[in-house]
XYZ file of C-alpha atoms in Angstrom:
688
model
C -31.787 11.928 -19.684
C -31.178 8.868 -21.856
C -30.473 9.559 -25.525
C -31.521 7.272 -28.354
C -31.225 6.971 -32.142
C -33.562 5.020 -34.423
C -31.733 3.511 -37.428
C -34.326 3.158 -40.176
C -34.024 1.649 -43.669
C -36.068 3.296 -46.401
C -35.876 0.226 -48.674
C -34.665 -3.395 -48.544
C -31.012 -4.390 -48.998
C -29.658 -1.073 -47.727
C -26.850 -2.604 -45.622
C -28.332 -1.160 -42.435
C -26.329 -3.484 -40.172
C -23.112 -1.720 -41.201
C -24.577 1.612 -40.114
C -25.797 0.148 -36.808
C -22.326 -1.251 -36.140
C -20.519 1.967 -37.093
C -22.868 4.098 -34.990
C -22.519 1.724 -32.039
C -18.735 1.852 -32.269
C -18.701 5.659 -32.408
C -21.079 5.946 -29.449
C -19.202 3.384 -27.397
C -16.037 5.480 -27.582
C -17.787 8.663 -26.513
C -20.348 7.797 -23.891
C -21.116 5.561 -20.957
C -23.596 2.671 -20.820
C -24.639 1.719 -24.342
C -27.785 -0.281 -25.134
C -29.367 -1.895 -28.197
C -32.968 -2.638 -29.058
C -34.535 -4.298 -32.096
C -38.324 -3.833 -31.828
C -38.886 -6.365 -34.625
C -36.572 -9.290 -35.401
C -36.605 -11.584 -38.422
C -36.131 -14.951 -36.728
C -38.345 -16.958 -34.447
C -36.474 -16.236 -31.198
C -35.741 -12.573 -30.341
C -33.360 -13.648 -27.562
C -31.058 -15.251 -30.126
C -31.104 -12.657 -32.877
C -27.645 -13.008 -34.545
C -26.959 -9.267 -34.835
C -27.794 -8.713 -31.166
C -25.594 -11.665 -30.200
C -22.698 -10.093 -32.083
C -23.244 -6.710 -30.415
C -23.368 -8.341 -26.957
C -20.066 -10.098 -27.596
C -18.323 -7.132 -29.156
C -19.323 -4.480 -26.613
C -19.615 -6.721 -23.552
C -23.265 -5.733 -23.078
C -25.469 -7.893 -20.894
C -28.867 -9.048 -22.167
C -30.805 -6.485 -20.113
C -29.249 -3.727 -22.266
C -29.297 -5.567 -25.608
C -32.657 -7.114 -26.492
C -35.085 -7.910 -29.243
C -38.833 -7.330 -29.234
C -41.427 -9.292 -31.180
C -40.861 -11.385 -34.290
C -41.717 -10.032 -37.723
C -44.368 -12.744 -38.083
C -46.063 -11.663 -34.843
C -45.885 -7.999 -35.846
C -47.496 -8.750 -39.228
C -50.239 -10.752 -37.553
C -50.937 -7.889 -35.156
C -51.053 -5.353 -37.994
C -53.329 -7.586 -40.063
C -55.701 -7.822 -37.095
C -55.699 -4.042 -36.657
C -53.674 -4.156 -33.433
C -50.951 -1.649 -34.334
C -51.303 0.031 -30.936
C -50.350 -3.252 -29.316
C -47.075 -3.325 -31.297
C -46.274 0.278 -30.349
C -47.181 -0.175 -26.676
C -44.978 -3.223 -26.367
C -42.068 -1.377 -28.016
C -42.484 1.569 -25.641
C -42.511 -0.722 -22.624
C -39.434 -2.711 -23.709
C -37.492 0.400 -24.735
C -38.270 1.994 -21.380
C -36.817 -0.975 -19.492
C -33.611 -0.841 -21.546
C -33.345 2.950 -21.230
C -33.392 2.677 -17.427
C -30.037 0.851 -17.632
C -28.395 3.002 -20.331
C -27.087 6.422 -21.253
C -27.550 5.879 -25.001
C -29.708 3.335 -26.867
C -29.341 2.399 -30.533
C -32.696 1.207 -31.856
C -32.379 -0.917 -34.991
C -35.518 -0.876 -37.123
C -36.700 -3.922 -39.055
C -34.962 -4.963 -42.285
C -37.906 -4.530 -44.721
C -37.477 -8.066 -46.042
C -41.174 -8.854 -46.083
C -43.574 -8.714 -49.038
C -45.049 -5.410 -47.834
C -41.938 -3.268 -47.329
C -43.954 -0.040 -47.567
C -46.168 -0.905 -44.619
C -43.132 -2.096 -42.678
C -41.447 1.284 -43.292
C -44.543 3.076 -42.008
C -44.486 0.935 -38.860
C -40.830 1.797 -38.200
C -41.508 5.505 -38.695
C -44.475 5.251 -36.324
C -42.315 3.482 -33.721
C -39.576 6.128 -33.999
C -42.106 8.906 -33.468
C -43.721 7.227 -30.490
C -40.364 6.505 -28.897
C -39.477 10.157 -29.432
C -36.221 9.318 -31.206
C -34.411 11.045 -34.069
C -33.989 8.906 -37.171
C -30.729 7.981 -38.857
C -32.065 7.118 -42.311
C -30.226 4.499 -44.379
C -30.775 4.540 -48.143
C -29.438 1.749 -50.337
C -27.791 2.840 -53.605
C -26.609 -0.512 -54.925
C -26.160 -0.259 -58.711
C -27.608 3.259 -58.918
C -26.082 6.112 -60.910
C -25.547 9.475 -59.169
C -28.796 10.953 -60.546
C -30.761 7.835 -59.570
C -29.207 7.915 -56.092
C -30.175 11.565 -55.641
C -33.725 10.697 -56.695
C -33.816 7.841 -54.139
C -32.678 10.293 -51.456
C -35.313 12.833 -52.461
C -38.034 10.151 -52.419
C -36.912 8.910 -49.003
C -36.828 12.463 -47.640
C -40.427 12.967 -48.730
C -41.406 9.692 -47.063
C -39.742 10.708 -43.808
C -41.320 14.171 -43.866
C -44.731 12.669 -44.541
C -44.192 10.350 -41.563
C -43.207 13.395 -39.432
C -39.861 11.851 -38.501
C -37.148 14.009 -36.941
C -34.186 13.123 -39.167
C -30.768 13.234 -37.522
C -28.875 12.439 -40.713
C -29.054 10.518 -43.991
C -26.573 7.774 -44.879
C -26.467 6.534 -48.453
C -24.958 3.052 -48.360
C -23.633 0.643 -51.015
C -22.973 3.449 -53.520
C -20.742 3.041 -56.547
C -17.057 3.441 -55.545
C -15.161 6.681 -56.242
C -18.437 8.516 -56.597
C -17.737 12.166 -55.842
C -20.622 12.897 -58.200
C -22.841 10.774 -55.976
C -21.735 12.705 -52.891
C -22.551 16.015 -54.560
C -25.903 14.746 -55.797
C -26.843 13.426 -52.346
C -25.894 16.653 -50.599
C -27.905 18.630 -53.106
C -30.914 16.387 -52.442
C -30.656 16.626 -48.631
C -29.983 20.361 -48.415
C -28.829 21.464 -44.952
C -29.365 18.049 -43.396
C -26.061 16.167 -42.756
C -25.589 13.360 -45.271
C -22.884 10.792 -45.915
C -22.107 8.294 -48.675
C -20.625 4.851 -47.985
C -19.420 2.997 -51.098
C -20.084 -0.644 -51.873
C -17.293 -2.785 -50.377
C -16.903 -6.318 -51.808
C -15.292 -7.490 -48.554
C -18.621 -6.754 -46.861
C -21.181 -7.419 -49.572
C -19.708 -10.711 -50.831
C -20.782 -13.747 -48.785
C -18.328 -15.893 -46.859
C -18.190 -19.661 -46.709
C -19.787 -19.318 -43.270
C -22.748 -17.454 -44.820
C -23.228 -20.237 -47.361
C -22.867 -23.016 -44.799
C -25.373 -21.383 -42.461
C -27.896 -20.528 -45.154
C -27.850 -24.015 -46.730
C -27.387 -25.884 -43.415
C -24.390 -27.634 -44.918
C -22.621 -30.502 -43.205
C -18.836 -30.144 -43.177
C -17.415 -33.446 -44.382
C -13.714 -32.725 -43.886
C -10.979 -30.186 -44.505
C -10.358 -26.920 -42.675
C -12.790 -25.814 -39.975
C -12.059 -22.140 -40.759
C -15.201 -20.829 -42.498
C -14.468 -17.098 -42.331
C -13.308 -17.059 -45.976
C -14.561 -14.721 -48.673
C -16.339 -16.352 -51.602
C -14.745 -14.605 -54.558
C -16.902 -16.454 -57.106
C -18.940 -19.614 -57.506
C -17.509 -22.273 -59.818
C -19.890 -25.059 -60.908
C -17.693 -27.790 -62.318
C -19.038 -29.951 -65.125
C -15.859 -29.992 -67.235
C -12.609 -31.905 -67.343
C -9.731 -31.096 -65.005
C -7.703 -29.206 -67.609
C -10.521 -26.765 -68.332
C -11.515 -26.564 -64.655
C -8.043 -25.425 -63.588
C -7.978 -22.907 -66.422
C -11.089 -21.091 -65.170
C -10.553 -21.572 -61.414
C -10.160 -18.218 -59.618
C -8.756 -17.388 -56.155
C -11.455 -17.811 -53.514
C -13.817 -19.757 -55.779
C -16.480 -21.833 -54.046
C -16.477 -25.030 -56.081
C -19.777 -26.921 -56.493
C -19.314 -30.408 -57.946
C -20.997 -33.836 -57.799
C -19.484 -35.866 -54.981
C -18.290 -38.655 -57.275
C -16.013 -36.367 -59.312
C -12.784 -37.423 -57.605
C -10.774 -35.838 -60.422
C -12.099 -32.344 -59.644
C -11.739 -32.887 -55.900
C -8.071 -33.885 -56.334
C -7.512 -30.938 -58.681
C -8.741 -28.651 -55.904
C -6.305 -30.305 -53.507
C -3.461 -29.876 -56.001
C -4.300 -26.219 -56.569
C -4.056 -25.572 -52.825
C -0.576 -27.102 -52.739
C 0.763 -25.236 -55.765
C 1.754 -21.552 -55.538
C 1.032 -21.229 -59.270
C -2.630 -22.190 -58.927
C -5.445 -20.406 -57.052
C -6.861 -21.967 -53.881
C -10.644 -22.503 -53.566
C -12.456 -21.017 -50.591
C -14.384 -24.267 -50.197
C -15.886 -27.254 -52.012
C -19.507 -28.454 -51.920
C -20.016 -32.094 -52.936
C -23.570 -32.509 -54.245
C -26.136 -35.237 -55.008
C -25.508 -36.973 -51.688
C -22.333 -38.507 -53.138
C -18.875 -38.647 -51.566
C -15.488 -39.508 -53.106
C -14.181 -43.048 -53.068
C -12.678 -44.408 -49.860
C -9.109 -44.040 -51.168
C -9.712 -40.315 -51.839
C -11.363 -39.372 -48.530
C -8.190 -39.606 -46.358
C -6.467 -37.055 -48.614
C -9.469 -34.720 -48.594
C -9.382 -34.778 -44.788
C -6.252 -32.610 -44.920
C -7.661 -30.051 -47.357
C -6.707 -26.472 -46.387
C -10.284 -25.448 -47.244
C -13.614 -26.773 -45.911
C -15.356 -29.574 -47.825
C -19.136 -29.905 -47.432
C -21.619 -32.646 -48.278
C -25.024 -31.704 -49.750
C -27.899 -34.009 -50.689
C -29.397 -31.674 -53.314
C -28.278 -31.808 -56.946
C -25.635 -29.499 -58.393
C -28.060 -27.128 -60.157
C -30.304 -26.688 -57.120
C -27.301 -26.137 -54.862
C -25.857 -23.502 -57.195
C -29.209 -21.704 -57.315
C -29.465 -21.636 -53.531
C -25.877 -20.409 -53.177
C -26.579 -17.552 -55.602
C -29.261 -16.220 -53.221
C -27.136 -16.289 -50.061
C -26.985 -12.908 -48.340
C -23.871 -11.436 -46.828
C -24.302 -10.999 -43.067
C -21.847 -9.050 -40.920
C -22.362 -11.274 -37.909
C -21.241 -14.499 -39.656
C -17.737 -13.267 -40.539
C -17.340 -11.199 -37.452
C -13.679 -10.231 -37.065
C -12.757 -9.684 -40.722
C -16.076 -8.307 -41.920
C -16.532 -6.099 -38.878
C -13.045 -4.703 -39.479
C -13.935 -3.868 -43.094
C -17.240 -2.313 -42.010
C -15.632 -0.116 -39.359
C -12.874 0.861 -41.763
C -15.243 2.111 -44.467
C -17.443 3.785 -41.820
C -14.423 5.729 -40.532
C -13.450 6.815 -44.056
C -16.968 7.865 -45.033
C -18.628 9.342 -41.927
C -17.758 12.549 -40.101
C -18.443 11.180 -36.604
C -17.830 14.502 -34.888
C -20.417 16.259 -37.050
C -22.905 13.420 -36.681
C -22.640 13.048 -32.912
C -22.593 16.765 -32.165
C -26.309 16.657 -32.923
C -26.789 14.390 -29.883
C -26.371 15.467 -26.258
C -24.158 12.597 -25.197
C -23.290 11.946 -21.546
C -19.556 11.332 -21.079
C -18.449 7.947 -19.708
C -17.681 7.864 -16.004
C -15.143 5.022 -16.274
C -12.556 3.730 -18.733
C -13.329 0.119 -19.602
C -10.833 -2.184 -21.369
C -12.886 -2.239 -24.546
C -13.273 1.540 -24.592
C -9.521 1.992 -24.081
C -8.720 -0.363 -26.962
C -11.336 1.181 -29.249
C -9.973 4.647 -28.479
C -6.523 3.322 -29.294
C -7.572 2.133 -32.743
C -9.389 5.396 -33.419
C -6.324 7.450 -32.455
C -4.103 5.338 -34.694
C -6.508 5.848 -37.581
C -6.494 9.643 -37.228
C -2.895 9.898 -38.458
C -2.057 6.651 -40.221
C 1.533 5.508 -39.789
C 3.605 2.836 -41.554
C 4.102 -0.182 -39.309
C 6.224 -3.160 -40.359
C 5.472 -6.644 -39.027
C 8.665 -8.701 -39.090
C 7.031 -12.163 -39.073
C 4.986 -12.290 -42.264
C 4.813 -16.084 -42.390
C 3.025 -16.432 -39.050
C -0.702 -16.978 -39.653
C -1.662 -14.883 -36.602
C 0.353 -11.963 -37.942
C -1.263 -12.376 -41.368
C -4.779 -12.332 -39.916
C -3.960 -9.298 -37.781
C -2.513 -7.500 -40.824
C -5.671 -8.196 -42.833
C -7.917 -6.818 -40.067
C -5.685 -3.757 -39.615
C -5.917 -3.044 -43.350
C -9.656 -3.598 -43.471
C -10.215 -1.386 -40.471
C -7.900 1.259 -41.943
C -5.824 1.529 -38.755
C -2.399 2.041 -40.361
C -0.292 1.169 -43.398
C 1.035 -2.361 -42.833
C 4.127 -3.975 -44.361
C 4.936 -7.666 -43.914
C 8.435 -9.135 -44.074
C 8.865 -12.512 -45.707
C 9.149 -14.371 -48.970
C 6.162 -13.124 -51.037
C 5.362 -16.577 -52.436
C 5.416 -18.157 -48.990
C 3.293 -15.346 -47.520
C 0.684 -15.546 -50.293
C 0.614 -19.352 -50.212
C -0.061 -19.324 -46.472
C -2.656 -16.572 -46.888
C -4.563 -18.512 -49.559
C -4.467 -21.705 -47.520
C -5.823 -19.854 -44.460
C -8.417 -17.847 -46.398
C -6.662 -14.550 -45.593
C -6.825 -11.604 -48.005
C -3.440 -9.835 -48.252
C -4.314 -7.579 -51.189
C -3.366 -3.996 -50.385
C -0.684 -5.077 -47.895
C 2.949 -4.456 -48.844
C 5.122 -7.591 -48.686
C 8.880 -6.991 -48.475
C 11.392 -9.801 -48.974
C 14.608 -8.940 -47.083
C 16.577 -11.412 -49.228
C 15.709 -9.703 -52.520
C 14.743 -6.183 -51.496
C 16.674 -3.333 -53.172
C 16.866 -1.843 -49.667
C 19.063 -4.652 -48.373
C 22.364 -3.270 -49.671
C 21.669 0.212 -48.331
C 20.663 -1.265 -44.981
C 23.791 -3.440 -44.842
C 26.057 -0.472 -45.542
C 24.358 1.545 -42.784
C 24.628 -1.349 -40.323
C 28.307 -1.848 -41.162
C 28.936 1.870 -40.643
C 27.173 1.921 -37.274
C 28.836 -1.292 -36.053
C 32.305 -0.779 -37.524
C 33.672 -0.223 -34.005
C 32.619 -3.810 -33.271
C 34.521 -5.100 -36.301
C 31.446 -5.746 -38.471
C 32.364 -6.056 -42.176
C 29.971 -5.510 -45.088
C 29.558 -9.202 -45.894
C 28.485 -9.896 -42.312
C 26.136 -6.901 -42.415
C 24.442 -8.340 -45.522
C 23.837 -11.605 -43.644
C 22.431 -9.762 -40.621
C 19.914 -7.938 -42.836
C 18.304 -11.289 -43.724
C 16.916 -11.381 -40.182
C 13.410 -9.899 -40.090
C 13.890 -8.048 -36.791
C 17.133 -6.413 -38.011
C 15.691 -5.558 -41.427
C 12.478 -4.176 -39.910
C 14.335 -2.114 -37.318
C 16.548 -0.683 -40.040
C 13.415 0.245 -42.004
C 12.317 2.287 -39.007
C 15.808 3.708 -38.400
C 16.132 4.959 -41.996
C 12.568 6.246 -42.324
C 11.140 3.488 -44.531
C 8.635 2.708 -41.753
C 7.428 4.516 -38.628
C 7.430 1.573 -36.245
C 7.993 -2.185 -36.020
C 6.318 -5.059 -34.175
C 7.894 -8.492 -33.782
C 8.082 -11.354 -31.303
C 5.097 -13.575 -32.157
C 7.561 -16.324 -33.100
C 10.781 -14.983 -31.540
C 12.139 -14.005 -28.142
C 12.015 -10.529 -26.640
C 15.807 -10.359 -26.959
C 15.533 -11.017 -30.702
C 13.134 -8.071 -31.062
C 15.004 -5.608 -28.860
C 18.630 -6.419 -29.740
C 18.711 -4.646 -33.134
C 17.284 -1.447 -31.646
C 19.843 -1.501 -28.813
C 22.659 -2.041 -31.299
C 22.050 0.812 -33.702
C 18.951 2.860 -32.841
C 20.004 5.013 -29.917
C 17.660 5.750 -27.060
C 15.411 8.766 -27.103
C 17.260 10.737 -24.429
C 20.767 9.426 -25.027
C 21.047 7.690 -21.643
C 20.919 4.229 -23.201
C 18.023 3.040 -21.002
C 15.215 1.166 -22.710
C 12.396 0.032 -20.433
C 8.809 -1.150 -20.784
C 5.286 -0.823 -19.475
C 2.156 -2.931 -19.508
C -1.268 -1.362 -19.762
C -3.370 -3.249 -17.230
C -7.006 -2.947 -18.255
C -9.374 -3.435 -15.315
C -13.191 -3.303 -15.627
C -13.326 0.324 -14.485
C -9.855 1.804 -15.018
C -6.486 1.516 -16.754
C -3.242 1.248 -14.790
C 0.302 1.403 -16.148
C 2.914 -1.030 -14.775
C 6.636 -0.464 -15.342
C 9.143 -2.032 -15.774
C 7.986 -5.632 -16.072
C 10.017 -6.906 -19.026
C 13.416 -5.304 -19.678
C 15.603 -3.903 -16.852
C 16.426 -6.651 -14.301
C 17.728 -4.655 -11.331
C 17.592 -0.904 -11.959
C 19.760 1.558 -10.064
C 18.107 4.520 -8.397
C 18.856 6.650 -11.470
C 17.446 3.996 -13.798
C 14.381 3.585 -11.594
C 13.761 7.322 -11.837
C 14.160 7.181 -15.633
C 11.671 4.296 -15.805
C 9.174 6.308 -13.765
C 9.571 9.409 -15.938
C 9.249 7.402 -19.166
C 6.229 5.498 -17.818
C 4.484 8.742 -16.863
C 5.086 10.098 -20.361
C 3.744 6.907 -21.940
C 0.653 6.995 -19.715
C -0.119 10.589 -20.667
C 0.380 9.792 -24.356
C -2.391 7.212 -24.124
C -4.874 9.301 -22.147
C -4.050 8.061 -18.634
C -3.421 10.937 -16.206
C -0.083 10.009 -14.598
C -0.008 9.735 -10.795
C 3.161 7.801 -10.087
C 3.602 5.373 -7.191
C 7.192 4.224 -6.560
C 6.499 0.778 -5.113
C 8.306 -0.877 -2.226
C 7.599 -3.244 0.639
C 7.465 -0.126 2.840
C 5.134 2.866 2.830
C 6.508 6.290 3.722
C 8.936 6.087 6.654
C 7.589 2.806 8.047
C 10.551 0.732 6.902
C 14.214 0.877 6.006
C 16.738 -1.100 4.021
C 18.843 -0.964 0.875
C 15.964 -1.447 -1.571
C 13.735 1.029 0.298
C 16.488 3.632 0.258
C 16.908 3.111 -3.490
C 13.215 3.808 -4.052
C 13.405 6.924 -1.835
C 16.308 8.315 -3.853
C 14.581 7.517 -7.139
C 11.406 9.260 -5.949
C 13.381 12.400 -5.102
C 15.010 12.350 -8.560
C 11.624 12.107 -10.274
C 10.212 14.971 -8.203
C 13.224 17.130 -9.022
C 13.058 16.365 -12.746
C 9.276 16.841 -12.997
C 7.931 19.160 -10.268
C 4.581 19.142 -12.084
C 4.224 15.366 -11.787
C 2.288 13.736 -8.952
C 4.720 11.167 -7.532
C 5.067 9.467 -4.163
C 7.190 6.714 -2.694
C 8.186 4.443 -1.281
C 4.656 3.077 -1.128
C 3.112 -0.391 -0.958
C 0.804 -1.572 -3.708
C -2.332 -1.639 -1.547
C -1.796 1.916 -0.342
C -1.174 3.036 -3.909
C -4.491 1.793 -5.333
C -6.933 1.517 -2.403
C -8.314 4.825 -1.056
C -9.360 3.341 2.302
C -5.915 1.922 3.012
C -4.250 5.088 1.720
C -6.244 7.231 4.146
C -4.585 5.496 7.093
C -1.072 4.987 5.681
C -0.506 8.216 3.686
C -3.496 10.496 4.309
C -1.884 13.626 2.834
C -0.585 12.034 -0.371
C -1.834 13.193 -3.772
C -0.981 9.764 -5.181
C -1.904 7.218 -2.515
C -5.190 5.465 -3.300
C -5.311 7.125 -6.734
C -2.116 5.922 -8.437
C -2.314 5.226 -12.167
C 1.377 4.516 -12.869
C 2.971 1.870 -10.656
C 6.753 1.552 -10.859
C 8.210 -1.684 -9.480
C 11.616 -1.764 -7.779
C 12.963 -4.569 -9.972
C 12.053 -6.928 -12.805
C 11.434 -9.893 -10.522
C 8.720 -7.994 -8.644
C 7.215 -6.354 -11.706
C 7.029 -9.414 -13.952
C 5.549 -11.645 -11.277
C 3.059 -8.995 -10.165
C 1.644 -8.244 -13.609
C 1.216 -11.958 -14.325
C -0.356 -12.622 -10.934
C -2.794 -9.728 -11.344
C -3.623 -10.752 -14.904
C -4.315 -14.361 -13.964
C -6.155 -13.785 -10.691
C -8.193 -10.638 -11.413
C -9.118 -11.115 -15.054
C -7.434 -7.833 -16.034
C -6.268 -7.570 -19.643
C -2.497 -6.999 -19.911
C -1.417 -5.163 -23.062
C 2.324 -5.115 -23.643
C 5.177 -5.040 -23.112
C 5.339 -1.591 -24.680
C 8.929 -0.450 -25.081
C 9.866 3.086 -24.158
C 13.059 5.072 -24.395
C 13.820 4.372 -28.068
C 13.966 7.176 -30.632
C 11.325 5.382 -32.707
C 8.805 2.748 -31.608
C 9.788 -0.918 -31.666
C 7.470 -3.270 -29.765
C 7.574 -6.859 -28.707
C 4.895 -9.555 -28.768
C 4.522 -12.575 -26.576
C 4.980 -15.864 -28.415
C 1.517 -16.715 -27.107
C -0.005 -13.580 -28.630
C -3.526 -13.769 -30.000
C -4.602 -11.962 -33.161
C -6.236 -9.328 -30.952
C -2.981 -8.870 -29.009
C -1.109 -8.214 -32.247
C -3.715 -5.698 -33.431
C -3.566 -3.831 -30.114
C 0.232 -3.738 -30.106
C 0.326 -2.432 -33.670
C -2.202 0.279 -32.774
C -0.095 1.299 -29.758
C 3.019 1.389 -31.952
C 1.202 3.606 -34.459
C 0.118 6.025 -31.719
C 3.688 6.101 -30.356
C 4.896 6.970 -33.859
C 2.487 9.921 -33.946
C 4.122 11.322 -30.830
């Protein structure tokens, strides 16, 4: 039977979208087909509701499982005409169609933005009852003291009881930070009913430049096209440059008449100077633009510059009323929302009250979401060696906001912060370590000299080596200053791995470091090894790669069934390379009698049950393999790339294995998402 939850606000401005997102994320990791339904949407086109669009993108949900119902205007008209039954009947019909395709449906009630919020609340309660769904009640506590919050909870509880709603749990959102008194007051007001308190988070509640641009329908005149920048404050400039620069704050949205070239150039100068704060954007008002000799310089502004026909006062007034919307600053704001949800909500307690069907398959998104959740459970210290790469900076910000791990960046602090301000990236709360001036450098150099003395390394040379980010970061891990390191976004694989091979011995003392890729297919996860490190392994090395790959697979929730790949299956062929695979297979079986392993076996027989039934009908691995070990690097590297490009599978890696502590490499073409995933994997490895 399909399960559903109705998320219901008890008052306007409760931040309900955060709760919908957090609940959706929790459900997605624990169940199968997830659906979304908004019975009443605020816009004019339910098919293009922005929150639903975001959920479709994020959870790869097709429209049939993620839909809106009628518009708020149509619902009001129906209620005014006494046709409430029509609204309920339509909701029941639409919900039923979605439920047929889903295991769990999150129903998002209306936002109570209308003039008659009380009647809108009653309608949502009526819809929840008729749909037969438990209610997750969201109560806004913005600006309220603990006693006032408790009173709001008590009032909402009475409303819900009067409406005969079955309440799953109560979430108090946007509470004052550090409010243990609020938590106690809320729990006292809700009694035995589970309740949670989410504090106000400026990274979520403050609007972004994208929010402002969308709300005011602004035209971008020039400058950066990156609008996902937090608006720290609004600065209306009607003063001279000297006073303007004195009051300018980091992330200020500057509103100024378009003919004030002096202020515009001051904003440009502030962005180029590490001593001055960088604006998040500039709005030129009154339909005016700077002189022709100024415009070419403004074109290269590291912040967006907008043109607005309204006057400065009117523009400032409209900006002051812009709402923060999760869907407009998706990656950064979603990360902050999921981070505070994870810190504030006991998901296990909340979801135990629902009879959730378990997912039948492991999708790429579910695997990656599980990965982040596992990393968060026991937060480790991960150092990113390339702190002046903008992709690394953005990934670090999202990791911090989502509370995945403790991140350190290597680089010159001024250069890192200058790049962050220019890109609209918030690095507050992230540790920045400068290898050139760190007090750790001398200790690290002495340790490196000691470990490499047999190679003739002297202390002066060791000090120079510790200026390299990969060496410094690896030494941080080696000496316990960090739990893992990720590098390679701007450097070669050799640059990342070499320090670890020089002075951080392998896990089992055999000196072999290998790698795997997690290949994420639509319905399963396979592990490929080795596709990045060992060019032509011996039979002993091939066995070690298989054993390490099986261990890595199990660590990440993939039941290891190991296929030792060859161009021959079973006894159908012979040759030097086939014999090597046979010997390696025997070594693996002897070392791990508990492990399902078979080989030599061809790729098709390893993964296709129909082919396996004819080639190796009695094998416990054939047709069901999850760990595929390639005979050499040439085969492995080409195969993973061919599969990735031709099948649409997501390749995550290479993930290094065999080191005492986790060091992982990035492709120089890595996306921000790739970096986040690799850091999460490194954090989980560090837990093990």
